[in-house]
Amino acid sequence: MSRSLAIIGGGLSGTLVTLNLLKVQQKTMRIVWFDRENSFGRGLAYTTPHSWHLLNVPASNMSLYPDEPGHFLNWLHANDYNYKASDFVPRSLYGTYAVAELQAMTANHPHIHIEYVPHAATAIEKQETSFLITADTTYAVDQVVYAPGNFAPAHPRTNHSDYIKHPHYFQNSFDPACLPTVLNSHNLLILGSGLTMIDMVLSLYHSHYKGRITIISPHGYLPQSHHQPLSGVVDDYVDMSQILSPAKLLAIVNRELKRATREAKNPMSVIDRIRPHIQRCWINFTLAEKQQFLRHLRHKWGVARHRATPESLTILNTFRQNDRLHILKGRIYDIEVLSGGFQVTYKDENDRAQSLETSYIINCTGPGSDYTSLDDALVKDLLQKGLISADGIRYGLQAEADGTLAPGFYTLGPPLKGILWESTAIPEIRVQAHYLALKIIQD
C-alpha cells in the first residue's frame, strides 16, 4: 500500500520538499499539495512581475539542491540566459526555474502522484495513524509537512487600531493594489528599513513616483551592499569545538572585523564565514541568551546578514540625494486616522514624542512570526488543538531541530526561525528539505 503525504503551502519550502522526495523516494507515493493562491512552485516572493526585484543571493548559491551547487547556473545557460555566477537574477526568473524543475521531475517520476489542491487547508485532525485535512473537502493522509512560508507583517502596536481597516494602510507590500494605489500620492510612510523596504522603493522608482518617502524603523539601519570595494576575503576563523555565548560570538566577530579592516579585506566576508555555524551556536543558546541576542544583536546581525544588490542601494541613495527620501529612527506607538490619511506618533532615539502626517502607510517590517497572534484559520485551528505551539521567543514554532512538530507532522523554513535562527533563505531551507525528505521516507 502506497504512503500518502500532505504538503501545506505551495511556495519554495513546499516545493523543495516535493523536489527532494521526487529525487529520493523509490516507492509509490501520493502527495496532496495545498496552496490557496494556486501558485505551486513559486510562492509569493517569486510571483513578482517586476524584473527589478532581484534575488538577494548571487546565482552561484541559488541551486535548488544542496548537493548540486551548479544546478541553477546550468539551467540558466541551458535556457540561453547569459548570467554569471556573481549575478543577481530576477526573482521571477528564479520562480520559472523552480516550476520548470518541478515539471521535469514530476514527469520523470510517475510513481509519485501529486494531487494539486488550489484551496487553503483550514483544519487538521490527528487520527490514531493518520491525519484528516479540511480544505474544499476532506483528505486523509499518513504524514503532513506544514510549509506556510512567510506571513504578512504584524501591525504596529498602537493606542488606536482603526487604521488597520483603512484603504490607505497596506499591511503587505506584496498586495497587488498597493503600488498603483500609492503612485499618485504626495507622500507616504514605509514602516521598516530592510529588504522589503528596498523592494518597495525600487517599485516606486521604476513606476516614476514623484512624491516624498519617509521610512521609519527603531534603529534606522539600512541593508549593506553585497559588493564592497575591498575584494579580499578573510580566512576561516571559526573554531568548531567551541560553544559560543552571544557575548563571546560578538567579541569574536568584532575582533575579525577589526582584522579585516587592518588587512584591507572585505568585512562582509567575516559574516559569511560565521553564517554556516550560526545554527549550531543558536541551538546551544539558552532561552535567556536568545533573548539577549534579540535585544542587543538582532538588528545588527540582520543588517550584516541580509544584504541588498548594489544597484538597488544606488536607487535608494538617488532618492535621498534628491531630498525625496528620509529615514527616521523611532518606535511607533500610535496611528490616528485623519480625513486625508494618518497622524503617526513615535518615540525618537532620545525617547522624545514626535509626530508626522502621511497619506499612505506601507508595512515593510518583515514577516509576522508570533503564531499566537496570526490571523490565519489553520494556525488558529492547530493552536487550539495543541498540534502546534509557539517557541520560547515567539519567532516561530516549537519543534525539533529536524523540523518534527509531532510524529508524522513536520515543518521547515520560517517556522523554524526560533529554533535555528538562520532558517529563512534558500541556502538553509534546501538543506532542511533534503534531510526532511529522507526522514519522511524513513518514518
GROMACS .gro file of C-alpha atoms in nm:
model
  443
    1MET     CA    1   0.000   0.000   0.000
    2SER     CA    2   0.145   0.338  -0.104
    3ARG     CA    3   0.205   0.608   0.151
    4SER     CA    4   0.043   0.949   0.142
    5LEU     CA    5   0.171   1.292   0.243
    6ALA     CA    6   0.006   1.634   0.263
    7ILE     CA    7   0.213   1.945   0.198
    8ILE     CA    8   0.058   2.268   0.323
    9GLY     CA    9   0.195   2.562   0.122
   10GLY     CA   10   0.289   2.594  -0.244
   11GLY     CA   11   0.591   2.821  -0.205
   12LEU     CA   12   0.961   2.737  -0.214
   13SER     CA   13   0.959   2.547   0.117
   14GLY     CA   14   0.689   2.308  -0.004
   15THR     CA   15   0.848   2.291  -0.348
   16LEU     CA   16   1.188   2.197  -0.209
   17VAL     CA   17   1.038   1.913  -0.005
   18THR     CA   18   0.848   1.788  -0.309
   19LEU     CA   19   1.157   1.800  -0.532
   20ASN     CA   20   1.368   1.612  -0.280
   21LEU     CA   21   1.101   1.345  -0.240
   22LEU     CA   22   1.087   1.307  -0.617
   23LYS     CA   23   1.463   1.270  -0.611
   24VAL     CA   24   1.500   1.010  -0.335
   25GLN     CA   25   1.168   0.825  -0.298
   26GLN     CA   26   1.187   0.494  -0.485
   27LYS     CA   27   0.844   0.361  -0.388
   28THR     CA   28   0.500   0.473  -0.496
   29MET     CA   29   0.369   0.771  -0.304
   30ARG     CA   30   0.072   1.007  -0.311
   31ILE     CA   31   0.131   1.374  -0.233
   32VAL     CA   32  -0.166   1.603  -0.170
   33TRP     CA   33  -0.036   1.958  -0.209
   34PHE     CA   34  -0.238   2.258  -0.086
   35ASP     CA   35  -0.191   2.621  -0.189
   36ARG     CA   36  -0.462   2.881  -0.156
   37GLU     CA   37  -0.301   3.102  -0.424
   38ASN     CA   38  -0.273   2.815  -0.675
   39SER     CA   39   0.089   2.919  -0.726
   40PHE     CA   40   0.263   2.585  -0.683
   41GLY     CA   41   0.638   2.608  -0.725
   42ARG     CA   42   0.669   2.984  -0.697
   43GLY     CA   43   0.512   3.113  -0.381
   44LEU     CA   44   0.458   3.480  -0.308
   45ALA     CA   45   0.816   3.609  -0.337
   46TYR     CA   46   0.873   3.469  -0.685
   47THR     CA   47   0.544   3.572  -0.846
   48THR     CA   48   0.651   3.936  -0.873
   49PRO     CA   49   0.606   4.058  -1.232
   50HIS     CA   50   0.879   4.320  -1.191
   51SER     CA   51   1.223   4.249  -1.337
   52TRP     CA   52   1.383   4.490  -1.091
   53HIS     CA   53   1.302   4.263  -0.798
   54LEU     CA   54   1.623   4.062  -0.784
   55LEU     CA   55   1.742   3.771  -0.576
   56ASN     CA   56   1.948   3.890  -0.281
   57VAL     CA   57   2.190   3.599  -0.323
   58PRO     CA   58   2.423   3.552  -0.624
   59ALA     CA   59   2.319   3.292  -0.881
   60SER     CA   60   2.608   3.066  -0.782
   61ASN     CA   61   2.442   2.997  -0.444
   62MET     CA   62   2.080   2.956  -0.553
   63SER     CA   63   2.063   2.594  -0.666
   64LEU     CA   64   1.751   2.411  -0.554
   65TYR     CA   65   1.970   2.122  -0.439
   66PRO     CA   66   2.248   2.139  -0.178
   67ASP     CA   67   2.438   1.853  -0.345
   68GLU     CA   68   2.425   2.014  -0.693
   69PRO     CA   69   2.561   2.368  -0.642
   70GLY     CA   70   2.577   2.448  -1.013
   71HIS     CA   71   2.220   2.340  -1.091
   72PHE     CA   72   2.070   2.690  -1.122
   73LEU     CA   73   2.356   2.827  -1.331
   74ASN     CA   74   2.341   2.523  -1.558
   75TRP     CA   75   1.968   2.572  -1.607
   76LEU     CA   76   2.018   2.941  -1.689
   77HIS     CA   77   2.280   2.865  -1.951
   78ALA     CA   78   2.083   2.572  -2.096
   79ASN     CA   79   1.790   2.811  -2.145
   80ASP     CA   80   2.003   3.087  -2.303
   81TYR     CA   81   2.010   3.321  -2.003
   82ASN     CA   82   2.359   3.470  -2.000
   83TYR     CA   83   2.408   3.530  -1.629
   84LYS     CA   84   2.738   3.490  -1.447
   85ALA     CA   85   2.786   3.315  -1.113
   86SER     CA   86   2.812   3.651  -0.935
   87ASP     CA   87   2.496   3.800  -1.092
   88PHE     CA   88   2.172   3.873  -0.909
   89VAL     CA   89   1.894   3.721  -1.117
   90PRO     CA   90   1.532   3.847  -1.127
   91ARG     CA   91   1.316   3.667  -0.873
   92SER     CA   92   1.050   3.596  -1.135
   93LEU     CA   93   1.308   3.403  -1.337
   94TYR     CA   94   1.401   3.201  -1.031
   95GLY     CA   95   1.033   3.113  -0.995
   96THR     CA   96   1.032   2.998  -1.357
   97TYR     CA   97   1.334   2.779  -1.279
   98ALA     CA   98   1.161   2.620  -0.979
   99VAL     CA   99   0.842   2.550  -1.174
  100ALA     CA  100   1.037   2.407  -1.469
  101GLU     CA  101   1.234   2.177  -1.240
  102LEU     CA  102   0.915   2.065  -1.066
  103GLN     CA  103   0.753   1.982  -1.401
  104ALA     CA  104   1.059   1.792  -1.523
  105MET     CA  105   1.099   1.593  -1.203
  106THR     CA  106   0.728   1.507  -1.189
  107ALA     CA  107   0.735   1.381  -1.547
  108ASN     CA  108   1.041   1.166  -1.477
  109HIS     CA  109   0.900   1.007  -1.159
  110PRO     CA  110   0.546   0.888  -1.240
  111HIS     CA  111   0.544   0.654  -0.938
  112ILE     CA  112   0.488   0.964  -0.722
  113HIS     CA  113   0.142   1.106  -0.785
  114ILE     CA  114   0.086   1.471  -0.690
  115GLU     CA  115  -0.265   1.599  -0.639
  116TYR     CA  116  -0.270   1.980  -0.654
  117VAL     CA  117  -0.539   2.137  -0.435
  118PRO     CA  118  -0.583   2.512  -0.508
  119HIS     CA  119  -0.754   2.578  -0.175
  120ALA     CA  120  -0.646   2.673   0.174
  121ALA     CA  121  -0.621   2.397   0.431
  122THR     CA  122  -0.828   2.527   0.721
  123ALA     CA  123  -0.809   2.242   0.974
  124ILE     CA  124  -0.608   1.930   1.054
  125GLU     CA  125  -0.737   1.645   1.269
  126LYS     CA  126  -0.491   1.396   1.415
  127GLN     CA  127  -0.622   1.040   1.394
  128GLU     CA  128  -0.458   0.734   1.550
  129THR     CA  129  -0.237   0.660   1.248
  130SER     CA  130  -0.329   0.935   1.003
  131PHE     CA  131  -0.432   1.299   0.957
  132LEU     CA  132  -0.752   1.445   0.815
  133ILE     CA  133  -0.703   1.772   0.624
  134THR     CA  134  -1.001   2.002   0.570
  135ALA     CA  135  -0.998   2.224   0.261
  136ASP     CA  136  -1.255   2.220  -0.021
  137THR     CA  137  -1.324   1.867   0.103
  138THR     CA  138  -1.156   1.628   0.348
  139TYR     CA  139  -0.831   1.446   0.265
  140ALA     CA  140  -0.682   1.156   0.463
  141VAL     CA  141  -0.301   1.124   0.464
  142ASP     CA  142  -0.032   0.942   0.661
  143GLN     CA  143   0.202   1.239   0.714
  144VAL     CA  144   0.192   1.619   0.692
  145VAL     CA  145   0.453   1.883   0.606
  146TYR     CA  146   0.348   2.230   0.720
  147ALA     CA  147   0.532   2.472   0.490
  148PRO     CA  148   0.347   2.805   0.512
  149GLY     CA  149   0.644   3.025   0.423
  150ASN     CA  150   0.615   3.383   0.547
  151PHE     CA  151   0.310   3.555   0.688
  152ALA     CA  152   0.224   3.923   0.646
  153PRO     CA  153   0.393   4.167   0.888
  154ALA     CA  154   0.241   4.225   1.228
  155HIS     CA  155   0.053   4.552   1.270
  156PRO     CA  156   0.228   4.815   1.484
  157ARG     CA  157   0.117   4.805   1.846
  158THR     CA  158  -0.071   5.132   1.883
  159ASN     CA  159  -0.332   5.301   2.102
  160HIS     CA  160  -0.576   5.318   1.810
  161SER     CA  161  -0.642   5.029   1.573
  162ASP     CA  162  -0.897   5.168   1.326
  163TYR     CA  163  -0.615   5.242   1.079
  164ILE     CA  164  -0.586   4.867   1.013
  165LYS     CA  165  -0.905   4.866   0.805
  166HIS     CA  166  -0.827   5.194   0.628
  167PRO     CA  167  -0.776   5.162   0.249
  168HIS     CA  168  -0.462   5.377   0.266
  169TYR     CA  169  -0.287   5.132   0.501
  170PHE     CA  170  -0.120   4.831   0.340
  171GLN     CA  171  -0.021   4.554   0.577
  172ASN     CA  172   0.152   4.370   0.296
  173SER     CA  173   0.364   4.542   0.029
  174PHE     CA  174   0.303   4.238  -0.196
  175ASP     CA  175  -0.065   4.335  -0.218
  176PRO     CA  176  -0.125   4.388  -0.593
  177ALA     CA  177  -0.330   4.701  -0.513
  178CYS     CA  178  -0.051   4.866  -0.314
  179LEU     CA  179   0.173   5.014  -0.584
  180PRO     CA  180  -0.097   5.153  -0.820
  181THR     CA  181  -0.285   5.298  -0.523
  182VAL     CA  182   0.005   5.498  -0.377
  183LEU     CA  183   0.166   5.617  -0.703
  184ASN     CA  184  -0.022   5.949  -0.721
  185SER     CA  185   0.029   6.041  -0.355
  186HIS     CA  186   0.242   6.337  -0.249
  187ASN     CA  187   0.387   6.149   0.045
  188LEU     CA  188   0.390   5.805   0.201
  189LEU     CA  189   0.537   5.635   0.505
  190ILE     CA  190   0.717   5.300   0.491
  191LEU     CA  191   0.748   5.106   0.817
  192GLY     CA  192   1.077   4.916   0.831
  193SER     CA  193   1.414   4.974   0.665
  194GLY     CA  194   1.514   4.624   0.549
  195LEU     CA  195   1.499   4.435   0.222
  196THR     CA  196   1.119   4.457   0.190
  197MET     CA  197   1.151   4.834   0.204
  198ILE     CA  198   1.418   4.817  -0.068
  199ASP     CA  199   1.175   4.623  -0.290
  200MET     CA  200   0.909   4.890  -0.237
  201VAL     CA  201   1.145   5.179  -0.313
  202LEU     CA  202   1.259   5.005  -0.632
  203SER     CA  203   0.897   4.967  -0.743
  204LEU     CA  204   0.826   5.332  -0.671
  205TYR     CA  205   1.136   5.441  -0.863
  206HIS     CA  206   1.065   5.230  -1.172
  207SER     CA  207   0.700   5.342  -1.166
  208HIS     CA  208   0.813   5.708  -1.169
  209TYR     CA  209   0.681   5.801  -0.826
  210LYS     CA  210   0.711   6.179  -0.778
  211GLY     CA  211   0.623   6.216  -0.410
  212ARG     CA  212   0.825   6.205  -0.088
  213ILE     CA  213   0.904   5.889   0.104
  214THR     CA  214   0.959   5.867   0.478
  215ILE     CA  215   1.100   5.549   0.629
  216ILE     CA  216   1.084   5.477   1.000
  217SER     CA  217   1.243   5.191   1.194
  218PRO     CA  218   1.371   5.153   1.550
  219HIS     CA  219   1.739   5.187   1.458
  220GLY     CA  220   1.730   5.329   1.107
  221TYR     CA  221   1.972   5.067   0.981
  222LEU     CA  222   1.987   5.007   0.607
  223PRO     CA  223   2.098   4.681   0.442
  224GLN     CA  224   2.462   4.662   0.344
  225SER     CA  225   2.569   4.607  -0.015
  226HIS     CA  226   2.672   4.265  -0.141
  227HIS     CA  227   2.973   4.415  -0.317
  228GLN     CA  228   3.238   4.607  -0.128
  229PRO     CA  229   3.535   4.792  -0.275
  230LEU     CA  230   3.771   4.555  -0.096
  231SER     CA  231   3.796   4.224  -0.277
  232GLY     CA  232   3.996   4.006  -0.038
  233VAL     CA  233   3.809   3.770   0.195
  234VAL     CA  234   3.908   3.673   0.547
  235ASP     CA  235   4.042   3.331   0.637
  236ASP     CA  236   3.819   3.083   0.818
  237TYR     CA  237   3.833   3.181   1.184
  238VAL     CA  238   3.558   2.968   1.342
  239ASP     CA  239   3.663   2.706   1.598
  240MET     CA  240   3.405   2.428   1.561
  241SER     CA  241   3.496   2.285   1.902
  242GLN     CA  242   3.372   2.594   2.085
  243ILE     CA  243   3.020   2.651   2.215
  244LEU     CA  244   2.977   3.027   2.199
  245SER     CA  245   2.759   3.253   2.409
  246PRO     CA  246   2.615   3.565   2.239
  247ALA     CA  247   2.877   3.779   2.415
  248LYS     CA  248   3.162   3.553   2.301
  249LEU     CA  249   3.021   3.539   1.948
  250LEU     CA  250   3.003   3.919   1.933
  251ALA     CA  251   3.358   3.953   2.066
  252ILE     CA  252   3.495   3.714   1.802
  253VAL     CA  253   3.308   3.882   1.516
  254ASN     CA  254   3.423   4.228   1.630
  255ARG     CA  255   3.782   4.104   1.652
  256GLU     CA  256   3.767   3.967   1.299
  257LEU     CA  257   3.602   4.282   1.164
  258LYS     CA  258   3.890   4.490   1.301
  259ARG     CA  259   4.141   4.245   1.150
  260ALA     CA  260   3.965   4.265   0.813
  261THR     CA  261   3.994   4.645   0.822
  262ARG     CA  262   4.365   4.629   0.908
  263GLU     CA  263   4.432   4.378   0.631
  264ALA     CA  264   4.214   4.559   0.372
  265LYS     CA  265   3.977   4.265   0.330
  266ASN     CA  266   3.602   4.261   0.274
  267PRO     CA  267   3.437   4.296   0.619
  268MET     CA  268   3.122   4.123   0.492
  269SER     CA  269   3.327   3.806   0.446
  270VAL     CA  270   3.355   3.794   0.827
  271ILE     CA  271   2.978   3.741   0.839
  272ASP     CA  272   2.989   3.492   0.553
  273ARG     CA  273   3.244   3.280   0.742
  274ILE     CA  274   3.035   3.262   1.060
  275ARG     CA  275   2.695   3.216   0.892
  276PRO     CA  276   2.720   2.836   0.838
  277HIS     CA  277   2.788   2.795   1.212
  278ILE     CA  278   2.510   3.021   1.343
  279GLN     CA  279   2.253   2.741   1.364
  280ARG     CA  280   2.487   2.536   1.586
  281CYS     CA  281   2.552   2.839   1.808
  282TRP     CA  282   2.181   2.924   1.828
  283ILE     CA  283   2.075   2.571   1.920
  284ASN     CA  284   2.319   2.582   2.213
  285PHE     CA  285   2.198   2.920   2.339
  286THR     CA  286   1.979   2.915   2.648
  287LEU     CA  287   1.643   3.092   2.629
  288ALA     CA  288   1.796   3.384   2.821
  289GLU     CA  289   2.086   3.401   2.574
  290LYS     CA  290   1.847   3.401   2.278
  291GLN     CA  291   1.656   3.689   2.436
  292GLN     CA  292   1.987   3.869   2.496
  293PHE     CA  293   2.076   3.825   2.130
  294LEU     CA  294   1.737   3.962   2.023
  295ARG     CA  295   1.775   4.269   2.244
  296HIS     CA  296   2.130   4.363   2.153
  297LEU     CA  297   2.238   4.192   1.829
  298ARG     CA  298   1.931   4.111   1.619
  299HIS     CA  299   1.922   4.433   1.417
  300LYS     CA  300   2.298   4.446   1.362
  301TRP     CA  301   2.303   4.083   1.251
  302GLY     CA  302   2.014   4.146   1.014
  303VAL     CA  303   2.192   4.440   0.851
  304ALA     CA  304   2.514   4.243   0.802
  305ARG     CA  305   2.346   3.919   0.700
  306HIS     CA  306   2.059   4.034   0.473
  307ARG     CA  307   2.230   4.240   0.204
  308ALA     CA  308   2.098   4.427  -0.095
  309THR     CA  309   2.226   4.447  -0.450
  310PRO     CA  310   2.449   4.748  -0.530
  311GLU     CA  311   2.202   4.864  -0.797
  312SER     CA  312   1.913   4.883  -0.551
  313LEU     CA  313   2.113   5.084  -0.298
  314THR     CA  314   2.216   5.325  -0.576
  315ILE     CA  315   1.848   5.391  -0.649
  316LEU     CA  316   1.769   5.442  -0.281
  317ASN     CA  317   2.058   5.689  -0.250
  318THR     CA  318   1.931   5.876  -0.557
  319PHE     CA  319   1.603   5.938  -0.375
  320ARG     CA  320   1.797   6.056  -0.068
  321GLN     CA  321   2.024   6.287  -0.263
  322ASN     CA  322   1.722   6.446  -0.427
  323ASP     CA  323   1.574   6.509  -0.080
  324ARG     CA  324   1.280   6.281  -0.156
  325LEU     CA  325   1.353   6.004   0.093
  326HIS     CA  326   1.416   6.047   0.465
  327ILE     CA  327   1.497   5.784   0.725
  328LEU     CA  328   1.381   5.828   1.084
  329LYS     CA  329   1.483   5.634   1.393
  330GLY     CA  330   1.177   5.575   1.602
  331ARG     CA  331   0.927   5.337   1.759
  332ILE     CA  332   0.564   5.396   1.664
  333TYR     CA  333   0.314   5.394   1.946
  334ASP     CA  334   0.006   5.542   1.782
  335ILE     CA  335  -0.157   5.586   1.441
  336GLU     CA  336  -0.470   5.802   1.416
  337VAL     CA  337  -0.688   5.823   1.109
  338LEU     CA  338  -0.727   6.173   0.963
  339SER     CA  339  -0.950   6.293   0.680
  340GLY     CA  340  -0.664   6.273   0.432
  341GLY     CA  341  -0.454   5.995   0.580
  342PHE     CA  342  -0.289   5.939   0.917
  343GLN     CA  343  -0.111   6.105   1.205
  344VAL     CA  344   0.170   5.881   1.326
  345THR     CA  345   0.317   5.933   1.672
  346TYR     CA  346   0.651   5.782   1.763
  347LYS     CA  347   0.934   5.799   2.015
  348ASP     CA  348   1.261   5.911   1.860
  349GLU     CA  349   1.607   5.782   1.952
  350ASN     CA  350   1.612   6.019   2.250
  351ASP     CA  351   1.274   5.887   2.371
  352ARG     CA  352   1.100   6.212   2.280
  353ALA     CA  353   0.749   6.207   2.134
  354GLN     CA  354   0.732   6.313   1.769
  355SER     CA  355   0.456   6.302   1.510
  356LEU     CA  356   0.413   6.322   1.137
  357GLU     CA  357   0.127   6.317   0.890
  358THR     CA  358   0.118   6.093   0.586
  359SER     CA  359  -0.128   6.000   0.313
  360TYR     CA  360  -0.037   5.631   0.297
  361ILE     CA  361   0.136   5.370   0.515
  362ILE     CA  362   0.307   5.060   0.378
  363ASN     CA  363   0.412   4.800   0.632
  364CYS     CA  364   0.753   4.657   0.537
  365THR     CA  365   0.862   4.546   0.884
  366GLY     CA  366   0.923   4.185   0.786
  367PRO     CA  367   0.719   3.866   0.819
  368GLY     CA  368   0.493   3.807   1.116
  369SER     CA  369   0.632   3.525   1.328
  370ASP     CA  370   0.434   3.519   1.653
  371TYR     CA  371   0.193   3.236   1.578
  372THR     CA  372  -0.025   3.322   1.878
  373SER     CA  373  -0.131   3.647   1.708
  374LEU     CA  374  -0.157   3.542   1.343
  375ASP     CA  375  -0.493   3.587   1.173
  376ASP     CA  376  -0.493   3.252   0.990
  377ALA     CA  377  -0.765   2.988   1.013
  378LEU     CA  378  -0.530   2.688   1.006
  379VAL     CA  379  -0.289   2.837   1.259
  380LYS     CA  380  -0.576   2.906   1.498
  381ASP     CA  381  -0.707   2.551   1.449
  382LEU     CA  382  -0.367   2.392   1.513
  383LEU     CA  383  -0.304   2.605   1.823
  384GLN     CA  384  -0.647   2.529   1.964
  385LYS     CA  385  -0.594   2.154   1.917
  386GLY     CA  386  -0.243   2.165   2.060
  387LEU     CA  387  -0.085   2.035   1.739
  388ILE     CA  388   0.148   2.334   1.732
  389SER     CA  389   0.275   2.585   1.987
  390ALA     CA  390   0.489   2.895   1.970
  391ASP     CA  391   0.858   2.861   2.050
  392GLY     CA  392   1.006   3.031   2.358
  393ILE     CA  393   1.086   3.359   2.184
  394ARG     CA  394   0.778   3.357   1.959
  395TYR     CA  395   0.973   3.366   1.637
  396GLY     CA  396   0.813   3.052   1.502
  397LEU     CA  397   0.701   2.710   1.624
  398GLN     CA  398   0.827   2.478   1.894
  399ALA     CA  399   0.984   2.187   1.708
  400GLU     CA  400   1.283   1.958   1.694
  401ALA     CA  401   1.582   2.088   1.501
  402ASP     CA  402   1.498   1.842   1.221
  403GLY     CA  403   1.154   2.000   1.178
  404THR     CA  404   0.947   1.743   1.368
  405LEU     CA  405   0.640   1.901   1.530
  406ALA     CA  406   0.487   1.568   1.632
  407PRO     CA  407   0.510   1.209   1.500
  408GLY     CA  408   0.434   1.229   1.128
  409PHE     CA  409   0.393   1.608   1.139
  410TYR     CA  410   0.683   1.826   1.016
  411THR     CA  411   0.779   2.180   0.920
  412LEU     CA  412   1.071   2.366   0.766
  413GLY     CA  413   1.182   2.715   0.672
  414PRO     CA  414   1.046   3.027   0.850
  415PRO     CA  415   0.852   2.835   1.123
  416LEU     CA  416   1.191   2.707   1.249
  417LYS     CA  417   1.349   3.051   1.290
  418GLY     CA  418   1.313   3.045   1.668
  419ILE     CA  419   1.476   2.701   1.679
  420LEU     CA  420   1.756   2.751   1.422
  421TRP     CA  421   1.762   3.132   1.367
  422GLU     CA  422   1.907   3.100   1.015
  423SER     CA  423   1.604   2.935   0.853
  424THR     CA  424   1.451   3.175   0.603
  425ALA     CA  425   1.681   3.171   0.298
  426ILE     CA  426   1.713   2.915   0.017
  427PRO     CA  427   2.068   2.804   0.118
  428GLU     CA  428   1.933   2.691   0.457
  429ILE     CA  429   1.587   2.568   0.352
  430ARG     CA  430   1.719   2.346   0.071
  431VAL     CA  431   1.936   2.159   0.323
  432GLN     CA  432   1.639   2.120   0.558
  433ALA     CA  433   1.425   1.992   0.269
  434HIS     CA  434   1.688   1.736   0.172
  435TYR     CA  435   1.707   1.583   0.518
  436LEU     CA  436   1.333   1.616   0.579
  437ALA     CA  437   1.260   1.414   0.264
  438LEU     CA  438   1.487   1.137   0.392
  439LYS     CA  439   1.318   1.148   0.733
  440ILE     CA  440   0.969   1.127   0.580
  441ILE     CA  441   1.071   0.814   0.392
  442GLN     CA  442   1.235   0.657   0.698
  443ASP     CA  443   0.946   0.736   0.933
   0.00000   0.00000   0.00000
